[in-house]
Amino acid sequence: MQPAETTPPGARGPSEEDDARWMARACELARRCPPSATAFSVGAVIAAGGEVVGEGWSRAEDPSDHAEEVALRQAGPAARGAVAYSSMEPCARRASRPEPCAHLLAAAGVARVAYALPEPGNFVAAPGGDAYLRRKGILVTVMPEFAAAAEAPNAHLL
């Protein structure tokens, strides 16, 4: 795993309090996921201009939905330049659809992605979305202080 992003807080957009609030929200959303034996429960929030412009959770609208893609659908063009918060590292590979979440976030033009828990290797082999996003020039922040909250709705898998 790459080290946490080191951009000074004033240069990256939202405050540390905003980061904590929106990551906590992403972890809350993960608890809404219908349990699955074959997929993680993840929550995601997209914030721009001090406001939430999209949020979602795994399996929110369709059994194959990932949290980030639901949040991106809600956010639409407002995702460009926004910060995406995900309870788990956005996927770089997936079985259910052709485009993994890291690719969708990059294509939407998000400026930064923050996540709480690296994606465990249960369903796909690494490397994960973190490395992909960094290669695309997107700032990545790891927030391990929220790892326990991100693990909770996935306890049956971990």
PDB file of C-alpha atoms in Angstrom, residues 61-150:
ATOM      1  CA  GLU A  61     -30.187   0.115  -6.870  1.00  0.00           C
ATOM      2  CA  ASP A  62     -29.059  -3.130  -8.499  1.00  0.00           C
ATOM      3  CA  PRO A  63     -27.448  -6.330  -7.168  1.00  0.00           C
ATOM      4  CA  SER A  64     -24.257  -5.532  -9.122  1.00  0.00           C
ATOM      5  CA  ASP A  65     -23.933  -1.905  -7.960  1.00  0.00           C
ATOM      6  CA  HIS A  66     -20.770  -0.744  -6.299  1.00  0.00           C
ATOM      7  CA  ALA A  67     -21.037   2.218  -3.922  1.00  0.00           C
ATOM      8  CA  GLU A  68     -18.842   4.548  -5.960  1.00  0.00           C
ATOM      9  CA  GLU A  69     -20.782   4.026  -9.180  1.00  0.00           C
ATOM     10  CA  VAL A  70     -24.083   4.809  -7.425  1.00  0.00           C
ATOM     11  CA  ALA A  71     -22.564   7.979  -5.937  1.00  0.00           C
ATOM     12  CA  LEU A  72     -21.165   8.978  -9.343  1.00  0.00           C
ATOM     13  CA  ARG A  73     -24.563   8.502 -10.999  1.00  0.00           C
ATOM     14  CA  GLN A  74     -26.084  10.826  -8.397  1.00  0.00           C
ATOM     15  CA  ALA A  75     -23.297  13.385  -8.694  1.00  0.00           C
ATOM     16  CA  GLY A  76     -23.247  13.519 -12.485  1.00  0.00           C
ATOM     17  CA  PRO A  77     -21.053  16.368 -13.796  1.00  0.00           C
ATOM     18  CA  ALA A  78     -20.614  17.729 -10.249  1.00  0.00           C
ATOM     19  CA  ALA A  79     -18.089  14.909  -9.654  1.00  0.00           C
ATOM     20  CA  ARG A  80     -15.467  16.750 -11.734  1.00  0.00           C
ATOM     21  CA  GLY A  81     -12.953  18.231  -9.295  1.00  0.00           C
ATOM     22  CA  ALA A  82     -14.768  16.705  -6.300  1.00  0.00           C
ATOM     23  CA  VAL A  83     -13.521  14.465  -3.507  1.00  0.00           C
ATOM     24  CA  ALA A  84     -14.788  10.884  -3.355  1.00  0.00           C
ATOM     25  CA  TYR A  85     -14.922   9.203   0.052  1.00  0.00           C
ATOM     26  CA  SER A  86     -15.231   5.422   0.140  1.00  0.00           C
ATOM     27  CA  SER A  87     -15.291   3.104   3.117  1.00  0.00           C
ATOM     28  CA  MET A  88     -13.127   0.685   1.102  1.00  0.00           C
ATOM     29  CA  GLU A  89     -10.460   1.219  -1.533  1.00  0.00           C
ATOM     30  CA  PRO A  90     -12.138   1.595  -4.940  1.00  0.00           C
ATOM     31  CA  CYS A  91     -11.747  -1.555  -7.006  1.00  0.00           C
ATOM     32  CA  ALA A  92      -9.389  -1.774  -9.962  1.00  0.00           C
ATOM     33  CA  ARG A  93     -10.917  -5.051 -11.201  1.00  0.00           C
ATOM     34  CA  ARG A  94     -14.399  -6.436 -10.960  1.00  0.00           C
ATOM     35  CA  ALA A  95     -16.341  -9.429 -12.171  1.00  0.00           C
ATOM     36  CA  SER A  96     -19.864  -7.991 -12.354  1.00  0.00           C
ATOM     37  CA  ARG A  97     -19.326  -5.112 -14.791  1.00  0.00           C
ATOM     38  CA  PRO A  98     -16.658  -4.049 -17.289  1.00  0.00           C
ATOM     39  CA  GLU A  99     -15.574  -0.799 -15.581  1.00  0.00           C
ATOM     40  CA  PRO A 100     -14.078  -0.934 -12.092  1.00  0.00           C
ATOM     41  CA  CYS A 101     -14.706   1.919  -9.683  1.00  0.00           C
ATOM     42  CA  ALA A 102     -11.174   3.356  -9.813  1.00  0.00           C
ATOM     43  CA  HIS A 103     -11.577   3.759 -13.591  1.00  0.00           C
ATOM     44  CA  LEU A 104     -15.028   5.322 -13.198  1.00  0.00           C
ATOM     45  CA  LEU A 105     -13.731   7.831 -10.631  1.00  0.00           C
ATOM     46  CA  ALA A 106     -10.810   8.799 -12.861  1.00  0.00           C
ATOM     47  CA  ALA A 107     -13.074   9.168 -15.906  1.00  0.00           C
ATOM     48  CA  ALA A 108     -15.446  11.375 -13.884  1.00  0.00           C
ATOM     49  CA  GLY A 109     -12.559  13.705 -13.098  1.00  0.00           C
ATOM     50  CA  VAL A 110     -12.530  13.540  -9.312  1.00  0.00           C
ATOM     51  CA  ALA A 111      -9.583  15.427  -7.839  1.00  0.00           C
ATOM     52  CA  ARG A 112      -9.048  13.261  -4.776  1.00  0.00           C
ATOM     53  CA  VAL A 113     -10.150   9.914  -3.385  1.00  0.00           C
ATOM     54  CA  ALA A 114     -10.132   9.085   0.327  1.00  0.00           C
ATOM     55  CA  TYR A 115     -10.747   5.596   1.641  1.00  0.00           C
ATOM     56  CA  ALA A 116     -10.690   3.856   5.011  1.00  0.00           C
ATOM     57  CA  LEU A 117      -9.823   0.222   4.322  1.00  0.00           C
ATOM     58  CA  PRO A 118      -7.624  -1.333   1.613  1.00  0.00           C
ATOM     59  CA  GLU A 119      -9.596  -3.808  -0.485  1.00  0.00           C
ATOM     60  CA  PRO A 120      -9.029  -7.319   0.913  1.00  0.00           C
ATOM     61  CA  GLY A 121      -8.061  -9.978  -1.632  1.00  0.00           C
ATOM     62  CA  ASN A 122     -11.212 -12.064  -1.145  1.00  0.00           C
ATOM     63  CA  PHE A 123     -12.639 -11.629  -4.643  1.00  0.00           C
ATOM     64  CA  VAL A 124      -9.965 -10.144  -6.907  1.00  0.00           C
ATOM     65  CA  ALA A 125      -6.194 -10.167  -6.864  1.00  0.00           C
ATOM     66  CA  ALA A 126      -4.325  -6.917  -6.212  1.00  0.00           C
ATOM     67  CA  PRO A 127      -3.108  -4.414  -7.300  1.00  0.00           C
ATOM     68  CA  GLY A 128      -5.984  -2.281  -6.185  1.00  0.00           C
ATOM     69  CA  GLY A 129      -7.531   0.994  -7.071  1.00  0.00           C
ATOM     70  CA  ASP A 130      -5.112   3.062  -4.979  1.00  0.00           C
ATOM     71  CA  ALA A 131      -2.218   2.450  -7.372  1.00  0.00           C
ATOM     72  CA  TYR A 132      -4.389   3.035 -10.441  1.00  0.00           C
ATOM     73  CA  LEU A 133      -5.723   6.344  -9.120  1.00  0.00           C
ATOM     74  CA  ARG A 134      -2.234   7.578  -8.243  1.00  0.00           C
ATOM     75  CA  ARG A 135      -0.981   6.677 -11.734  1.00  0.00           C
ATOM     76  CA  LYS A 136      -3.826   8.792 -13.133  1.00  0.00           C
ATOM     77  CA  GLY A 137      -2.637  11.771 -11.068  1.00  0.00           C
ATOM     78  CA  ILE A 138      -5.472  11.661  -8.551  1.00  0.00           C
ATOM     79  CA  LEU A 139      -4.570  12.483  -4.956  1.00  0.00           C
ATOM     80  CA  VAL A 140      -5.286   9.565  -2.644  1.00  0.00           C
ATOM     81  CA  THR A 141      -5.767   9.827   1.112  1.00  0.00           C
ATOM     82  CA  VAL A 142      -5.905   6.748   3.315  1.00  0.00           C
ATOM     83  CA  MET A 143      -7.910   7.244   6.522  1.00  0.00           C
ATOM     84  CA  PRO A 144      -7.083   4.154   8.634  1.00  0.00           C
ATOM     85  CA  GLU A 145      -8.765   5.671  11.681  1.00  0.00           C
ATOM     86  CA  PHE A 146     -12.057   4.598  10.008  1.00  0.00           C
ATOM     87  CA  ALA A 147     -10.918   1.036   9.183  1.00  0.00           C
ATOM     88  CA  ALA A 148     -12.879  -0.579  12.033  1.00  0.00           C
ATOM     89  CA  ALA A 149     -16.078   1.184  10.922  1.00  0.00           C
ATOM     90  CA  ALA A 150     -15.474  -0.004   7.342  1.00  0.00           C
TER      91      ALA A 150
END
